[in-house]
Amino acid sequence: MSNRIQPIATAPQLGALLQGTRKSRKLTQAQLGARMGLSQKRVSELELAPGSLSVDQLLDICNQLGLQLSIQPRDEEQQATNSQQADW
C-alpha cells in the first residue's frame, strides 16, 4: 500500500479501506483478530459494518494494519460534494 492520504467520508469506505489494507498485508481475518483479541467473525463484522467500531478498536485495528488515523477539515469542494450526497 502506498503512503498516500485516503479520505474517508462514510462507514462503507472505512470498511473497504480496512479490508483492502488487511488483504494487502496478507493477513486473514483470523490472524488480525488474534492480534486484536477478537474472533474472526468480529473482524468480519467490523469490515462489513465499521459503524460498530469503538474508537479504541479503530485505533487498534489501524495500529495492527500499519495505518495512521488523521483528522482534518475538508476543503470546500469536498464539503459541497458530500453535503449533496448525504442522506441525513
XYZ file of N, CA and C in Angstrom:
264
model
N 0.854 -1.179 0.000
C 0.000 0.000 0.000
C 0.896 1.237 0.000
N 0.514 2.221 -0.747
C 1.329 3.427 -0.861
C 1.126 4.340 0.345
N 1.994 5.325 0.458
C 1.915 6.296 1.551
C 1.089 7.498 1.126
N -0.105 7.255 0.649
C -0.954 8.361 0.227
C -2.091 8.537 1.215
N -2.624 9.734 1.240
C -3.751 10.041 2.116
C -5.010 9.482 1.470
N -5.817 8.807 2.257
C -7.075 8.240 1.771
C -8.224 8.881 2.532
N -8.907 9.854 1.924
C -10.043 10.473 2.606
C -11.171 9.463 2.804
N -11.761 9.479 3.980
C -12.873 8.596 4.320
C -14.032 9.479 4.766
N -15.178 9.331 4.109
C -16.346 10.132 4.465
C -17.525 9.274 4.924
N -17.451 7.951 4.659
C -18.565 7.084 5.026
C -18.047 5.804 5.688
N -18.908 5.158 6.444
C -18.538 3.892 7.092
C -18.172 2.818 6.065
N -18.915 2.663 4.967
C -18.515 1.660 3.980
C -17.121 1.910 3.390
N -16.753 3.174 3.210
C -15.403 3.485 2.724
C -14.360 3.030 3.736
N -14.632 3.247 5.023
C -13.714 2.816 6.074
C -13.576 1.302 6.054
N -14.692 0.591 5.953
C -14.654 -0.868 5.921
C -13.843 -1.389 4.747
N -14.046 -0.793 3.573
C -13.300 -1.214 2.384
C -11.808 -0.939 2.543
N -11.470 0.193 3.136
C -10.058 0.512 3.357
C -9.420 -0.478 4.327
N -10.102 -0.775 5.422
C -9.559 -1.720 6.398
C -9.398 -3.102 5.782
N -10.403 -3.552 5.052
C -10.329 -4.872 4.419
C -9.215 -4.911 3.366
N -9.149 -3.898 2.530
C -8.118 -3.848 1.493
C -6.715 -3.819 2.075
N -6.544 -3.062 3.147
C -5.227 -2.996 3.787
C -4.873 -4.336 4.413
N -5.846 -4.960 5.073
C -5.593 -6.277 5.676
C -5.155 -7.269 4.609
N -5.857 -7.284 3.494
C -5.521 -8.210 2.415
C -4.158 -7.894 1.806
N -3.846 -6.607 1.658
C -2.545 -6.243 1.084
C -1.394 -6.631 2.016
N -1.690 -6.736 3.302
C -0.693 -7.171 4.288
C -0.673 -8.700 4.415
N -1.509 -9.351 3.587
C -1.605 -10.808 3.549
C -1.980 -11.403 4.904
N -2.919 -10.732 5.562
C -3.441 -11.209 6.843
C -4.858 -11.740 6.637
N -5.165 -12.854 7.263
C -6.539 -13.324 7.278
C -7.288 -12.579 8.377
N -8.601 -12.675 8.326
C -9.397 -12.077 9.398
C -9.052 -12.732 10.738
N -8.813 -14.037 10.723
C -8.469 -14.752 11.960
C -7.134 -14.269 12.517
N -6.154 -14.046 11.654
C -4.843 -13.565 12.113
C -4.952 -12.170 12.707
N -5.683 -11.281 12.028
C -5.862 -9.934 12.551
C -6.627 -9.981 13.866
N -7.653 -10.808 13.916
C -8.424 -10.954 15.148
C -7.564 -11.421 16.307
N -6.675 -12.377 16.053
C -5.793 -12.880 17.110
C -4.900 -11.764 17.645
N -4.428 -10.906 16.770
C -3.595 -9.782 17.200
C -4.365 -8.794 18.060
N -5.673 -8.705 17.801
C -6.505 -7.725 18.499
C -7.291 -8.329 19.660
N -7.218 -9.636 19.821
C -8.004 -10.288 20.859
C -9.469 -10.415 20.482
N -9.749 -10.516 19.169
C -11.105 -10.630 18.658
C -11.243 -11.912 17.844
N -12.468 -12.352 17.663
C -12.713 -13.518 16.820
C -12.666 -13.118 15.346
N -12.508 -14.109 14.490
C -12.550 -13.876 13.039
C -13.909 -13.286 12.659
N -14.957 -13.788 13.284
C -16.305 -13.304 12.987
C -16.435 -11.815 13.310
N -15.859 -11.386 14.432
C -15.949 -9.968 14.814
C -15.172 -9.092 13.837
N -14.013 -9.563 13.374
C -13.245 -8.795 12.379
C -14.070 -8.658 11.108
N -14.730 -9.731 10.691
C -15.592 -9.678 9.512
C -16.703 -8.652 9.713
N -17.329 -8.676 10.874
C -18.395 -7.710 11.179
C -17.877 -6.274 11.116
N -16.672 -6.051 11.637
C -16.108 -4.699 11.641
C -15.798 -4.223 10.228
N -15.358 -5.131 9.362
C -15.083 -4.749 7.976
C -16.379 -4.462 7.215
N -17.423 -5.235 7.498
C -18.687 -5.070 6.783
C -19.555 -3.954 7.355
N -19.437 -3.710 8.653
C -20.240 -2.674 9.322
C -19.348 -1.904 10.288
N -18.409 -1.112 9.757
C -17.453 -0.423 10.623
C -18.072 0.637 11.513
N -19.337 0.924 11.344
C -20.006 1.863 12.235
C -20.090 1.343 13.653
N -19.889 0.036 13.827
C -19.944 -0.556 15.163
C -18.582 -0.566 15.852
N -17.551 -0.032 15.189
C -16.220 0.063 15.791
C -16.218 1.077 16.924
N -15.618 0.720 18.044
C -15.368 1.726 19.077
C -14.125 2.507 18.657
N -13.918 3.644 19.253
C -12.716 4.423 18.951
C -11.477 3.602 19.296
N -11.511 2.904 20.435
C -10.370 2.062 20.819
C -10.110 0.986 19.775
N -11.175 0.341 19.278
C -10.998 -0.690 18.262
C -10.467 -0.098 16.960
N -10.970 1.073 16.582
C -10.491 1.718 15.364
C -9.002 2.017 15.465
N -8.592 2.576 16.583
C -7.171 2.882 16.760
C -6.336 1.605 16.782
N -6.836 0.549 17.411
C -6.113 -0.718 17.472
C -5.988 -1.348 16.091
N -7.085 -1.394 15.345
C -7.019 -2.008 14.019
C -6.101 -1.207 13.098
N -6.143 0.115 13.206
C -5.216 0.944 12.417
C -3.778 0.622 12.788
N -3.502 0.514 14.070
C -2.160 0.186 14.529
C -1.717 -1.177 13.997
N -2.587 -2.166 14.102
C -2.250 -3.516 13.653
C -2.014 -3.583 12.146
N -2.659 -2.708 11.387
C -2.519 -2.702 9.927
C -1.474 -1.698 9.440
N -0.828 -1.005 10.367
C 0.193 -0.037 9.969
C -0.396 1.239 9.395
N -1.601 1.558 9.815
C -2.258 2.783 9.357
C -2.184 3.848 10.438
N -2.274 5.086 10.004
C -2.289 6.223 10.924
C -3.599 6.969 10.717
N -4.314 7.216 11.787
C -5.568 7.958 11.719
C -5.263 9.443 11.825
N -5.817 10.211 10.898
C -5.596 11.648 10.868
C -6.932 12.324 10.608
N -7.242 13.360 11.350
C -8.493 14.081 11.142
C -8.156 15.517 10.798
N -8.778 16.006 9.732
C -8.514 17.376 9.298
C -9.755 17.937 8.617
N -9.853 19.243 8.537
C -11.011 19.842 7.858
C -11.001 19.478 6.370
N -12.195 19.310 5.822
C -12.323 19.075 4.384
C -12.151 20.396 3.661
N -11.718 20.297 2.395
C -11.703 21.532 1.618
C -13.134 21.824 1.160
N -13.395 23.028 0.704
C -14.760 23.463 0.385
C -15.398 22.629 -0.712
N -14.620 22.205 -1.708
C -15.153 21.396 -2.801
C -15.648 20.042 -2.279
N -14.888 19.409 -1.392
C -15.307 18.136 -0.813
C -16.564 18.315 0.026
N -16.642 19.393 0.784
C -17.803 19.645 1.626
C -19.065 19.795 0.777
N -18.971 20.519 -0.319
C -20.123 20.723 -1.195
C -20.573 19.407 -1.806
N -19.643 18.602 -2.283
C -19.965 17.308 -2.877
C -20.593 16.385 -1.857
N -20.007 16.299 -0.671
C -20.515 15.399 0.361
C -21.865 15.846 0.896
N -22.116 17.159 0.984
C -23.403 17.613 1.503
C -24.507 17.308 0.487
N -24.194 17.289 -0.791
C -25.167 16.934 -1.816
C -25.472 15.442 -1.778
N -24.499 14.599 -1.379
C -24.667 13.159 -1.376
C -25.204 12.644 -0.037
N -25.162 13.457 0.996
C -25.568 12.994 2.325
C -27.066 12.708 2.354
N -27.404 11.584 3.009
C -28.820 11.277 3.195
C -29.099 11.267 4.678
N -29.247 12.448 5.217
C -29.471 12.612 6.659
C -30.896 12.397 6.976
